[in-house]
Amino acid sequence: MELLEKTDQVHEVLLKTFEEKINRGDAIEPRDRMPDAYRKHLMRQMSQHAHSEVIGMQPEGNWITRAPSLRAKQILLAKIQDEGGHGLYLYSAAETLGITRDEMIAQLHSGKAKYSNIFNYPALNWADIGAIGWLVDGAAIVNQVSLQRTSYGPYSRAMVRICKEESFHQRQGYEIMAKMMAGTKDQNDMAQDAMDRWWWPSLMMFGPHDSDSPHTSDAVKWKIKRNTNDELRQKFIDKTVQQAEVIGLTIPDKDLKWNEAKGCYDHGAINWDEFYRVVAGQGPCNKQRLAHHKKVHAEGAWVREAAEAYRIKKEKQLLHN
Ligand code: BYC
């Protein structure tokens, strides 16, 4: 009994020290003590984030061979390569929490780990590549700029670098949309159609409304999230409406209206049934995305084996020298 009480007291002191550190604004580093729930939240969020970067390469990769110019192809290739790099930083940062990359991939393949809802929609034509860069990367940046100040050191440092690259991605998409809007009537229609299809899923990227978000309260308390889902969604809407106006695109929301008193846009209702359906695996491309990931992961096994053999050889050489 006495031992149990002592253990409880130790836990209380550790939690208090951790929370004081968070409240001072200090970063939590891999070897610091942290509550299990904090570690678990980060493992879930960071692995989901890493998977999103890597799965997100698929809808765009489909368009490399069909880019309309050499310049557009080069830029798209560089962007997709960046996304692979972002996955790499994030998997490495998540590994510092005590989970291996193999375990994270196994969770993705079994369906235990999620990835962003947005990558379960198809990229049907070149305008979709513009919409992905402008809206999807645009939404991701708003979230990731905020995550640069997240309390876990390795995650926040990864975000600083990712944000620099992401802002180039957003401009790449906006340039495609602006060019199409300055083109023929058919090109204008293609751009508007892509906008109509990608707008609402992009708003869903920020997650459910705060009142329906089970993880937000702890995440805000522990400064994992520096802004709530709704705050970030609002920021994204306010900045994107102006960008759409400049190039002549219409936001597909009849209830979108400037609210003078609040100093921001009010928007229409988001279809959360669609969101939960897509996240649960019933989106248009879920099966295709996961099947492709499994296939290329299996095909790449020999590369991982060769890299591991090289690492072991180098270690042996070091030991003998
Ligand atoms: N998609 O309590 P909540 C990119 C889930 S990729 C799927 O608010 P949380 C790019 C959530 O997991 C950038 N699921 O959760 C790459 C939870 O379910 P579980 C992607 C979602 O974690 C290539 C439940 O709903 N960015 O930029 O506090 C090409 C309740 O949600 C989503 C990131 O990953 C969603 N959108 O907040 C182009 C950012 N939203 O796990 C571009 C990092 C929610 O309990 N992640 N769920 O079963 C985050 O900031 C947070 O995890 C979220 C959700 C804001 C997404």
mmCIF file of C-alpha atoms and ligand atoms in Angstrom:
data_model
loop_
_atom_site.group_PDB
_atom_site.id
_atom_site.type_symbol
_atom_site.label_atom_id
_atom_site.label_comp_id
_atom_site.label_asym_id
_atom_site.label_seq_id
_atom_site.Cartn_x
_atom_site.Cartn_y
_atom_site.Cartn_z
ATOM 1 C CA MET A 1 0.000 0.000 0.000
ATOM 2 C CA GLU A 2 2.776 2.376 1.036
ATOM 3 C CA LEU A 3 4.729 1.472 -2.093
ATOM 4 C CA LEU A 4 1.706 2.252 -4.283
ATOM 5 C CA GLU A 5 1.304 5.654 -2.632
ATOM 6 C CA LYS A 6 4.991 6.390 -3.169
ATOM 7 C CA THR A 7 4.705 5.429 -6.861
ATOM 8 C CA ASP A 8 1.722 7.766 -7.247
ATOM 9 C CA GLN A 9 3.678 10.577 -5.612
ATOM 10 C CA VAL A 10 6.640 10.026 -7.933
ATOM 11 C CA HIS A 11 4.289 10.120 -10.951
ATOM 12 C CA GLU A 12 2.737 13.344 -9.718
ATOM 13 C CA VAL A 13 6.132 15.018 -9.288
ATOM 14 C CA LEU A 14 7.257 13.866 -12.757
ATOM 15 C CA LEU A 15 4.058 15.133 -14.369
ATOM 16 C CA LYS A 16 4.373 18.473 -12.551
ATOM 17 C CA THR A 17 7.983 18.883 -13.720
ATOM 18 C CA PHE A 18 6.947 18.020 -17.291
ATOM 19 C CA GLU A 19 4.047 20.471 -17.265
ATOM 20 C CA GLU A 20 6.210 23.254 -15.786
ATOM 21 C CA LYS A 21 8.663 22.723 -18.617
ATOM 22 C CA ILE A 22 5.867 22.915 -21.191
ATOM 23 C CA ASN A 23 4.457 26.058 -19.574
ATOM 24 C CA ARG A 24 7.876 27.757 -19.640
ATOM 25 C CA GLY A 25 7.941 27.068 -23.386
ATOM 26 C CA ASP A 26 10.957 24.708 -23.187
ATOM 27 C CA ALA A 27 11.246 22.038 -25.874
ATOM 28 C CA ILE A 28 10.851 18.388 -24.863
ATOM 29 C CA GLU A 29 13.752 16.313 -26.190
ATOM 30 C CA PRO A 30 13.894 12.533 -26.858
ATOM 31 C CA ARG A 31 15.688 11.640 -23.604
ATOM 32 C CA ASP A 32 13.460 13.801 -21.404
ATOM 33 C CA ARG A 33 10.816 12.146 -19.287
ATOM 34 C CA MET A 34 7.368 12.536 -20.800
ATOM 35 C CA PRO A 35 3.930 11.146 -19.932
ATOM 36 C CA ASP A 36 2.935 8.036 -21.907
ATOM 37 C CA ALA A 37 -0.084 9.836 -23.329
ATOM 38 C CA TYR A 38 2.133 12.657 -24.690
ATOM 39 C CA ARG A 39 4.465 10.105 -26.334
ATOM 40 C CA LYS A 40 1.524 8.168 -27.794
ATOM 41 C CA HIS A 41 -0.149 11.305 -29.154
ATOM 42 C CA LEU A 42 3.066 12.308 -30.907
ATOM 43 C CA MET A 43 3.728 8.835 -32.315
ATOM 44 C CA ARG A 44 0.213 8.787 -33.774
ATOM 45 C CA GLN A 45 0.310 12.318 -35.169
ATOM 46 C CA MET A 46 3.891 12.232 -36.483
ATOM 47 C CA SER A 47 3.555 8.827 -38.131
ATOM 48 C CA GLN A 48 0.243 9.929 -39.683
ATOM 49 C CA HIS A 49 1.985 13.064 -40.905
ATOM 50 C CA ALA A 50 4.904 11.066 -42.381
ATOM 51 C CA HIS A 51 2.550 8.603 -44.101
ATOM 52 C CA SER A 52 0.610 11.555 -45.569
ATOM 53 C CA GLU A 53 3.746 12.984 -47.137
ATOM 54 C CA VAL A 54 4.654 9.674 -48.750
ATOM 55 C CA ILE A 55 1.145 8.641 -49.860
ATOM 56 C CA GLY A 56 0.711 12.225 -51.100
ATOM 57 C CA MET A 57 3.363 11.537 -53.741
ATOM 58 C CA GLN A 58 0.970 9.189 -55.565
ATOM 59 C CA PRO A 59 -1.714 11.509 -57.008
ATOM 60 C CA GLU A 60 1.005 13.867 -58.294
ATOM 61 C CA GLY A 61 3.420 11.167 -59.455
ATOM 62 C CA ASN A 62 0.735 10.070 -61.887
ATOM 63 C CA TRP A 63 1.200 13.361 -63.782
ATOM 64 C CA ILE A 64 4.997 13.509 -64.195
ATOM 65 C CA THR A 65 4.960 11.917 -67.641
ATOM 66 C CA ARG A 66 2.037 14.101 -68.751
ATOM 67 C CA ALA A 67 3.255 17.526 -67.580
ATOM 68 C CA PRO A 68 2.558 20.102 -70.318
ATOM 69 C CA SER A 69 6.154 21.415 -70.577
ATOM 70 C CA LEU A 70 9.684 20.460 -69.594
ATOM 71 C CA ARG A 71 9.705 23.315 -67.064
ATOM 72 C CA ALA A 72 6.454 22.077 -65.471
ATOM 73 C CA LYS A 73 7.830 18.518 -65.382
ATOM 74 C CA GLN A 74 11.070 19.594 -63.661
ATOM 75 C CA ILE A 75 9.189 21.578 -61.029
ATOM 76 C CA LEU A 76 6.728 18.762 -60.359
ATOM 77 C CA LEU A 77 9.554 16.217 -60.056
ATOM 78 C CA ALA A 78 11.370 18.441 -57.548
ATOM 79 C CA LYS A 79 8.184 18.919 -55.538
ATOM 80 C CA ILE A 80 7.405 15.210 -55.342
ATOM 81 C CA GLN A 81 10.984 14.477 -54.366
ATOM 82 C CA ASP A 82 10.614 17.033 -51.565
ATOM 83 C CA GLU A 83 7.537 15.198 -50.265
ATOM 84 C CA GLY A 84 9.581 11.968 -50.034
ATOM 85 C CA GLY A 85 12.221 13.930 -48.088
ATOM 86 C CA HIS A 86 9.560 15.295 -45.721
ATOM 87 C CA GLY A 87 8.431 11.728 -45.034
ATOM 88 C CA LEU A 88 12.039 10.844 -44.262
ATOM 89 C CA TYR A 89 12.532 13.710 -41.751
ATOM 90 C CA LEU A 90 9.231 12.868 -40.072
ATOM 91 C CA TYR A 91 9.849 9.109 -39.819
ATOM 92 C CA SER A 92 13.294 9.855 -38.341
ATOM 93 C CA ALA A 93 11.832 12.366 -35.875
ATOM 94 C CA ALA A 94 9.098 9.862 -34.870
ATOM 95 C CA GLU A 95 11.727 7.131 -34.329
ATOM 96 C CA THR A 96 13.198 9.232 -31.494
ATOM 97 C CA LEU A 97 10.004 8.391 -29.557
ATOM 98 C CA GLY A 98 10.843 4.683 -29.524
ATOM 99 C CA ILE A 99 8.983 3.310 -32.530
ATOM 100 C CA THR A 100 10.789 1.950 -35.593
ATOM 101 C CA ARG A 101 10.045 2.844 -39.186
ATOM 102 C CA ASP A 102 9.172 -0.806 -39.879
ATOM 103 C CA GLU A 103 6.556 -0.674 -37.124
ATOM 104 C CA MET A 104 5.098 2.554 -38.529
ATOM 105 C CA ILE A 105 4.886 1.079 -42.037
ATOM 106 C CA ALA A 106 3.294 -2.104 -40.667
ATOM 107 C CA GLN A 107 0.649 0.053 -38.937
ATOM 108 C CA LEU A 108 -0.021 1.880 -42.205
ATOM 109 C CA HIS A 109 -0.392 -1.399 -44.097
ATOM 110 C CA SER A 110 -2.693 -2.941 -41.494
ATOM 111 C CA GLY A 111 -4.927 0.150 -41.503
ATOM 112 C CA LYS A 112 -4.112 0.969 -37.842
ATOM 113 C CA ALA A 113 -2.331 4.195 -38.826
ATOM 114 C CA LYS A 114 -4.106 6.811 -40.889
ATOM 115 C CA TYR A 115 -2.920 9.313 -43.463
ATOM 116 C CA SER A 116 -4.542 12.563 -44.530
ATOM 117 C CA ASN A 117 -8.084 12.249 -45.954
ATOM 118 C CA ILE A 118 -7.088 14.401 -48.936
ATOM 119 C CA PHE A 119 -4.935 11.791 -50.681
ATOM 120 C CA ASN A 120 -7.888 9.489 -51.221
ATOM 121 C CA TYR A 121 -9.206 11.692 -54.029
ATOM 122 C CA PRO A 122 -8.051 11.253 -57.635
ATOM 123 C CA ALA A 123 -5.978 13.784 -59.633
ATOM 124 C CA LEU A 124 -7.980 13.688 -62.879
ATOM 125 C CA ASN A 125 -6.215 16.305 -64.997
ATOM 126 C CA TRP A 126 -3.444 18.912 -65.007
ATOM 127 C CA ALA A 127 -5.616 21.506 -63.226
ATOM 128 C CA ASP A 128 -5.777 19.083 -60.290
ATOM 129 C CA ILE A 129 -1.994 19.366 -59.963
ATOM 130 C CA GLY A 130 -2.509 23.128 -59.635
ATOM 131 C CA ALA A 131 -5.273 22.657 -57.072
ATOM 132 C CA ILE A 132 -3.192 20.189 -55.039
ATOM 133 C CA GLY A 133 -0.200 22.546 -54.900
ATOM 134 C CA TRP A 134 -2.265 25.638 -54.168
ATOM 135 C CA LEU A 135 -4.994 24.268 -51.849
ATOM 136 C CA VAL A 136 -3.557 21.051 -50.372
ATOM 137 C CA ASP A 137 -0.033 22.374 -49.805
ATOM 138 C CA GLY A 138 -1.581 25.726 -48.865
ATOM 139 C CA ALA A 139 -3.649 24.036 -46.124
ATOM 140 C CA ALA A 140 -0.663 21.949 -45.050
ATOM 141 C CA ILE A 141 1.528 25.065 -44.671
ATOM 142 C CA VAL A 142 -0.972 26.846 -42.443
ATOM 143 C CA ASN A 143 -0.925 23.798 -40.157
ATOM 144 C CA GLN A 144 2.825 23.277 -40.383
ATOM 145 C CA VAL A 145 3.799 26.902 -39.726
ATOM 146 C CA SER A 146 1.951 26.542 -36.448
ATOM 147 C CA LEU A 147 3.672 23.180 -35.781
ATOM 148 C CA GLN A 148 7.100 24.846 -36.060
ATOM 149 C CA ARG A 149 6.475 25.870 -32.436
ATOM 150 C CA THR A 150 5.216 22.451 -31.302
ATOM 151 C CA SER A 151 6.663 21.363 -27.947
ATOM 152 C CA TYR A 152 8.537 18.255 -29.160
ATOM 153 C CA GLY A 153 11.995 19.373 -30.348
ATOM 154 C CA PRO A 154 12.628 16.891 -33.202
ATOM 155 C CA TYR A 155 9.129 17.516 -34.646
ATOM 156 C CA SER A 156 9.436 21.286 -34.478
ATOM 157 C CA ARG A 157 12.902 21.270 -36.111
ATOM 158 C CA ALA A 158 11.659 19.031 -38.933
ATOM 159 C CA MET A 159 8.790 21.483 -39.481
ATOM 160 C CA VAL A 160 11.096 24.478 -39.932
ATOM 161 C CA ARG A 161 12.751 22.868 -42.929
ATOM 162 C CA ILE A 162 9.542 21.407 -44.316
ATOM 163 C CA CYS A 163 7.810 24.812 -44.244
ATOM 164 C CA LYS A 164 10.540 26.420 -46.354
ATOM 165 C CA GLU A 165 10.003 23.827 -49.082
ATOM 166 C CA GLU A 166 6.229 23.795 -48.720
ATOM 167 C CA SER A 167 5.875 27.505 -49.520
ATOM 168 C CA PHE A 168 7.554 26.863 -52.887
ATOM 169 C CA HIS A 169 5.038 24.040 -53.484
ATOM 170 C CA GLN A 170 2.114 26.328 -52.801
ATOM 171 C CA ARG A 171 3.395 28.850 -55.339
ATOM 172 C CA GLN A 172 3.917 26.099 -57.915
ATOM 173 C CA GLY A 173 0.208 25.209 -57.631
ATOM 174 C CA TYR A 174 -0.979 28.804 -57.656
ATOM 175 C CA GLU A 175 1.078 29.520 -60.769
ATOM 176 C CA ILE A 176 -0.605 26.626 -62.610
ATOM 177 C CA MET A 177 -4.063 27.891 -61.608
ATOM 178 C CA ALA A 178 -3.230 31.504 -62.517
ATOM 179 C CA LYS A 179 -1.934 30.408 -65.938
ATOM 180 C CA MET A 180 -5.057 28.366 -66.635
ATOM 181 C CA MET A 181 -7.284 31.262 -65.585
ATOM 182 C CA ALA A 182 -5.400 33.508 -68.017
ATOM 183 C CA GLY A 183 -5.922 30.958 -70.810
ATOM 184 C CA THR A 184 -8.853 29.743 -72.932
ATOM 185 C CA LYS A 185 -12.438 29.205 -71.749
ATOM 186 C CA ASP A 186 -11.780 25.435 -71.589
ATOM 187 C CA GLN A 187 -8.745 26.031 -69.374
ATOM 188 C CA ASN A 188 -10.763 28.371 -67.122
ATOM 189 C CA ASP A 189 -13.447 25.677 -66.770
ATOM 190 C CA MET A 190 -10.871 23.015 -65.938
ATOM 191 C CA ALA A 191 -9.365 25.209 -63.203
ATOM 192 C CA GLN A 192 -12.794 25.984 -61.722
ATOM 193 C CA ASP A 193 -13.788 22.298 -61.826
ATOM 194 C CA ALA A 194 -10.587 21.350 -59.948
ATOM 195 C CA MET A 195 -11.283 24.111 -57.404
ATOM 196 C CA ASP A 196 -14.846 22.786 -56.930
ATOM 197 C CA ARG A 197 -13.605 19.246 -56.259
ATOM 198 C CA TRP A 198 -10.615 20.071 -53.995
ATOM 199 C CA TRP A 199 -12.008 22.942 -51.882
ATOM 200 C CA TRP A 200 -14.113 20.979 -49.384
ATOM 201 C CA PRO A 201 -11.689 18.046 -48.858
ATOM 202 C CA SER A 202 -8.952 20.683 -48.255
ATOM 203 C CA LEU A 203 -11.045 22.227 -45.467
ATOM 204 C CA MET A 204 -11.424 18.732 -43.967
ATOM 205 C CA MET A 205 -7.628 18.371 -43.779
ATOM 206 C CA PHE A 206 -7.671 20.444 -40.570
ATOM 207 C CA GLY A 207 -9.675 17.726 -38.816
ATOM 208 C CA PRO A 208 -13.116 17.827 -37.167
ATOM 209 C CA HIS A 209 -14.487 20.965 -35.502
ATOM 210 C CA ASP A 210 -12.890 21.638 -32.105
ATOM 211 C CA SER A 211 -16.054 20.545 -30.309
ATOM 212 C CA ASP A 212 -15.794 17.096 -32.014
ATOM 213 C CA SER A 213 -12.007 16.679 -31.866
ATOM 214 C CA PRO A 214 -11.097 14.178 -29.110
ATOM 215 C CA HIS A 215 -7.357 14.927 -29.152
ATOM 216 C CA THR A 216 -7.329 18.729 -29.244
ATOM 217 C CA SER A 217 -7.675 19.466 -25.549
ATOM 218 C CA ASP A 218 -4.571 17.451 -24.482
ATOM 219 C CA ALA A 219 -2.684 18.560 -27.594
ATOM 220 C CA VAL A 220 -3.245 22.236 -26.767
ATOM 221 C CA LYS A 221 -2.472 21.721 -23.063
ATOM 222 C CA TRP A 222 0.845 20.069 -23.963
ATOM 223 C CA LYS A 223 1.537 22.598 -26.737
ATOM 224 C CA ILE A 224 1.700 19.868 -29.382
ATOM 225 C CA LYS A 225 -0.921 21.907 -31.221
ATOM 226 C CA ARG A 226 -0.334 25.658 -30.998
ATOM 227 C CA ASN A 227 -3.687 26.389 -32.655
ATOM 228 C CA THR A 228 -6.908 24.414 -32.783
ATOM 229 C CA ASN A 229 -8.329 22.762 -35.921
ATOM 230 C CA ASP A 230 -10.967 25.495 -36.373
ATOM 231 C CA GLU A 231 -8.495 28.363 -35.863
ATOM 232 C CA LEU A 232 -6.204 26.988 -38.569
ATOM 233 C CA ARG A 233 -9.071 26.245 -40.964
ATOM 234 C CA GLN A 234 -10.272 29.847 -40.573
ATOM 235 C CA LYS A 235 -6.777 31.192 -41.309
ATOM 236 C CA PHE A 236 -6.602 29.089 -44.461
ATOM 237 C CA ILE A 237 -10.031 30.229 -45.678
ATOM 238 C CA ASP A 238 -9.307 33.916 -45.084
ATOM 239 C CA LYS A 239 -6.071 33.894 -47.015
ATOM 240 C CA THR A 240 -7.271 31.631 -49.845
ATOM 241 C CA VAL A 241 -10.464 33.551 -50.663
ATOM 242 C CA GLN A 242 -8.383 36.590 -51.595
ATOM 243 C CA GLN A 243 -6.013 34.527 -53.742
ATOM 244 C CA ALA A 244 -8.974 32.990 -55.603
ATOM 245 C CA GLU A 245 -10.450 36.433 -56.272
ATOM 246 C CA VAL A 246 -7.200 37.744 -57.762
ATOM 247 C CA ILE A 247 -7.196 35.084 -60.499
ATOM 248 C CA GLY A 248 -10.977 34.964 -61.007
ATOM 249 C CA LEU A 249 -11.858 31.632 -59.382
ATOM 250 C CA THR A 250 -15.090 31.193 -57.425
ATOM 251 C CA ILE A 251 -15.080 29.443 -54.056
ATOM 252 C CA PRO A 252 -17.756 26.713 -54.286
ATOM 253 C CA ASP A 253 -19.571 27.793 -51.115
ATOM 254 C CA LYS A 254 -22.762 29.843 -51.444
ATOM 255 C CA ASP A 255 -22.712 30.578 -47.705
ATOM 256 C CA LEU A 256 -19.221 32.111 -47.755
ATOM 257 C CA LYS A 257 -19.574 35.670 -46.486
ATOM 258 C CA TRP A 258 -17.303 38.294 -44.927
ATOM 259 C CA ASN A 259 -18.241 38.794 -41.290
ATOM 260 C CA GLU A 260 -17.387 42.397 -40.443
ATOM 261 C CA ALA A 261 -17.831 41.967 -36.690
ATOM 262 C CA LYS A 262 -15.542 38.902 -36.486
ATOM 263 C CA GLY A 263 -13.097 40.152 -39.125
ATOM 264 C CA CYS A 264 -13.113 36.833 -41.006
ATOM 265 C CA TYR A 265 -15.195 34.785 -43.465
ATOM 266 C CA ASP A 266 -18.175 32.701 -42.365
ATOM 267 C CA HIS A 267 -18.399 29.487 -44.359
ATOM 268 C CA GLY A 268 -20.979 26.826 -45.174
ATOM 269 C CA ALA A 269 -21.357 23.447 -43.452
ATOM 270 C CA ILE A 270 -18.651 20.856 -44.065
ATOM 271 C CA ASN A 271 -19.823 17.352 -44.992
ATOM 272 C CA TRP A 272 -18.378 15.424 -42.052
ATOM 273 C CA ASP A 273 -20.089 12.193 -43.123
ATOM 274 C CA GLU A 274 -17.904 12.273 -46.211
ATOM 275 C CA PHE A 275 -14.803 12.968 -44.073
ATOM 276 C CA TYR A 276 -15.393 10.022 -41.707
ATOM 277 C CA ARG A 277 -16.260 7.740 -44.631
ATOM 278 C CA VAL A 278 -13.023 8.623 -46.455
ATOM 279 C CA VAL A 279 -10.892 8.335 -43.327
ATOM 280 C CA ALA A 280 -12.457 4.938 -42.571
ATOM 281 C CA GLY A 281 -11.273 3.626 -45.950
ATOM 282 C CA GLN A 282 -14.304 4.280 -48.175
ATOM 283 C CA GLY A 283 -12.918 7.180 -50.251
ATOM 284 C CA PRO A 284 -12.548 6.940 -54.046
ATOM 285 C CA CYS A 285 -8.849 5.947 -53.944
ATOM 286 C CA ASN A 286 -8.123 4.409 -50.492
ATOM 287 C CA LYS A 287 -7.675 0.869 -51.775
ATOM 288 C CA GLN A 288 -5.564 1.955 -54.730
ATOM 289 C CA ARG A 289 -3.256 4.138 -52.576
ATOM 290 C CA LEU A 290 -2.589 1.450 -49.996
ATOM 291 C CA ALA A 291 -2.192 -1.336 -52.570
ATOM 292 C CA HIS A 292 0.361 0.777 -54.457
ATOM 293 C CA HIS A 293 2.309 1.542 -51.279
ATOM 294 C CA LYS A 294 2.423 -2.156 -50.342
ATOM 295 C CA LYS A 295 3.557 -3.117 -53.841
ATOM 296 C CA VAL A 296 6.425 -0.625 -54.092
ATOM 297 C CA HIS A 297 7.457 -1.284 -50.487
ATOM 298 C CA ALA A 298 7.821 -4.994 -51.303
ATOM 299 C CA GLU A 299 9.665 -4.201 -54.550
ATOM 300 C CA GLY A 300 12.095 -1.973 -52.631
ATOM 301 C CA ALA A 301 13.030 -4.676 -50.102
ATOM 302 C CA TRP A 302 16.309 -5.406 -51.910
ATOM 303 C CA VAL A 303 17.358 -1.740 -51.589
ATOM 304 C CA ARG A 304 16.789 -1.807 -47.828
ATOM 305 C CA GLU A 305 18.684 -5.116 -47.552
ATOM 306 C CA ALA A 306 21.615 -3.731 -49.577
ATOM 307 C CA ALA A 307 21.730 -0.547 -47.454
ATOM 308 C CA GLU A 308 21.689 -2.623 -44.253
ATOM 309 C CA ALA A 309 24.469 -4.912 -45.563
ATOM 310 C CA TYR A 310 26.540 -1.813 -46.401
ATOM 311 C CA ARG A 311 25.941 -0.371 -42.914
ATOM 312 C CA ILE A 312 27.062 -3.643 -41.249
ATOM 313 C CA LYS A 313 30.166 -3.793 -43.467
ATOM 314 C CA LYS A 314 31.101 -0.195 -42.553
ATOM 315 C CA GLU A 315 30.586 -0.913 -38.840
ATOM 316 C CA LYS A 316 32.866 -3.951 -39.044
ATOM 317 C CA GLN A 317 35.531 -1.900 -40.831
ATOM 318 C CA LEU A 318 35.348 0.736 -38.093
ATOM 319 C CA LEU A 319 35.759 -1.927 -35.393
ATOM 320 C CA HIS A 320 38.847 -3.365 -37.110
ATOM 321 C CA ASN A 321 40.542 0.035 -37.634
HETATM 322 N N1 BYC B 1 -7.148 13.014 -42.319
HETATM 323 O O1 BYC B 1 -8.912 14.866 -32.520
HETATM 324 P P1 BYC B 1 -8.452 15.173 -33.921
HETATM 325 C C1 BYC B 1 1.246 17.332 -47.282
HETATM 326 C C2 BYC B 1 -8.448 11.980 -37.482
HETATM 327 S S1 BYC B 1 0.856 16.138 -46.146
HETATM 328 C C3 BYC B 1 -7.266 11.816 -41.711
HETATM 329 O O2 BYC B 1 -8.617 16.560 -34.364
HETATM 330 P P2 BYC B 1 -5.567 15.450 -33.989
HETATM 331 C C4 BYC B 1 1.410 16.994 -48.688
HETATM 332 C C5 BYC B 1 -7.449 11.962 -36.326
HETATM 333 O O3 BYC B 1 -6.296 11.230 -36.649
HETATM 334 C C6 BYC B 1 0.602 17.030 -44.644
HETATM 335 N N2 BYC B 1 -7.601 11.679 -40.399
HETATM 336 O O4 BYC B 1 -6.941 14.656 -34.111
HETATM 337 C C7 BYC B 1 2.030 15.827 -49.069
HETATM 338 C C8 BYC B 1 -8.286 11.343 -35.233
HETATM 339 O O5 BYC B 1 -8.394 9.940 -35.444
HETATM 340 P P3 BYC B 1 -7.552 8.852 -34.566
HETATM 341 C C9 BYC B 1 -0.339 16.377 -43.718
HETATM 342 C C10 BYC B 1 -7.795 12.816 -39.708
HETATM 343 O O6 BYC B 1 -4.460 14.505 -34.287
HETATM 344 C C11 BYC B 1 2.129 15.496 -50.427
HETATM 345 C C12 BYC B 1 -9.675 11.882 -35.500
HETATM 346 O O7 BYC B 1 -9.701 12.250 -36.873
HETATM 347 N N3 BYC B 1 -0.343 17.163 -42.506
HETATM 348 O O8 BYC B 1 1.389 18.427 -46.885
HETATM 349 O O9 BYC B 1 -5.504 16.196 -32.708
HETATM 350 C C13 BYC B 1 1.640 16.366 -51.404
HETATM 351 C C14 BYC B 1 -10.009 13.081 -34.622
HETATM 352 O O10 BYC B 1 -9.201 14.222 -34.969
HETATM 353 C C15 BYC B 1 -7.657 14.079 -40.275
HETATM 354 C C16 BYC B 1 -0.420 16.632 -41.274
HETATM 355 O O11 BYC B 1 -0.486 15.445 -41.124
HETATM 356 C C17 BYC B 1 -7.335 14.158 -41.650
HETATM 357 N N4 BYC B 1 -7.207 15.318 -42.287
HETATM 358 O O12 BYC B 1 -5.649 16.544 -35.150
HETATM 359 C C18 BYC B 1 1.043 17.564 -51.011
HETATM 360 C C19 BYC B 1 -0.372 17.613 -40.114
HETATM 361 N N5 BYC B 1 -7.929 15.013 -39.336
HETATM 362 O O13 BYC B 1 -6.085 9.076 -34.918
HETATM 363 C C20 BYC B 1 0.959 17.893 -49.662
HETATM 364 C C21 BYC B 1 -0.083 16.969 -38.768
HETATM 365 C C22 BYC B 1 -8.214 14.346 -38.224
HETATM 366 O O14 BYC B 1 -7.831 9.110 -33.123
HETATM 367 N N6 BYC B 1 -1.260 16.518 -38.092
HETATM 368 N N7 BYC B 1 -8.143 13.024 -38.428
HETATM 369 O O15 BYC B 1 -8.058 7.524 -35.056
HETATM 370 C C23 BYC B 1 -2.063 17.332 -37.355
HETATM 371 O O16 BYC B 1 -1.853 18.525 -37.237
HETATM 372 C C24 BYC B 1 -3.234 16.697 -36.618
HETATM 373 O O17 BYC B 1 -2.994 15.311 -36.505
HETATM 374 C C25 BYC B 1 -4.606 16.960 -37.317
HETATM 375 C C26 BYC B 1 -5.684 16.178 -36.518
HETATM 376 C C27 BYC B 1 -4.937 18.431 -37.286
HETATM 377 C C28 BYC B 1 -4.621 16.438 -38.748
#
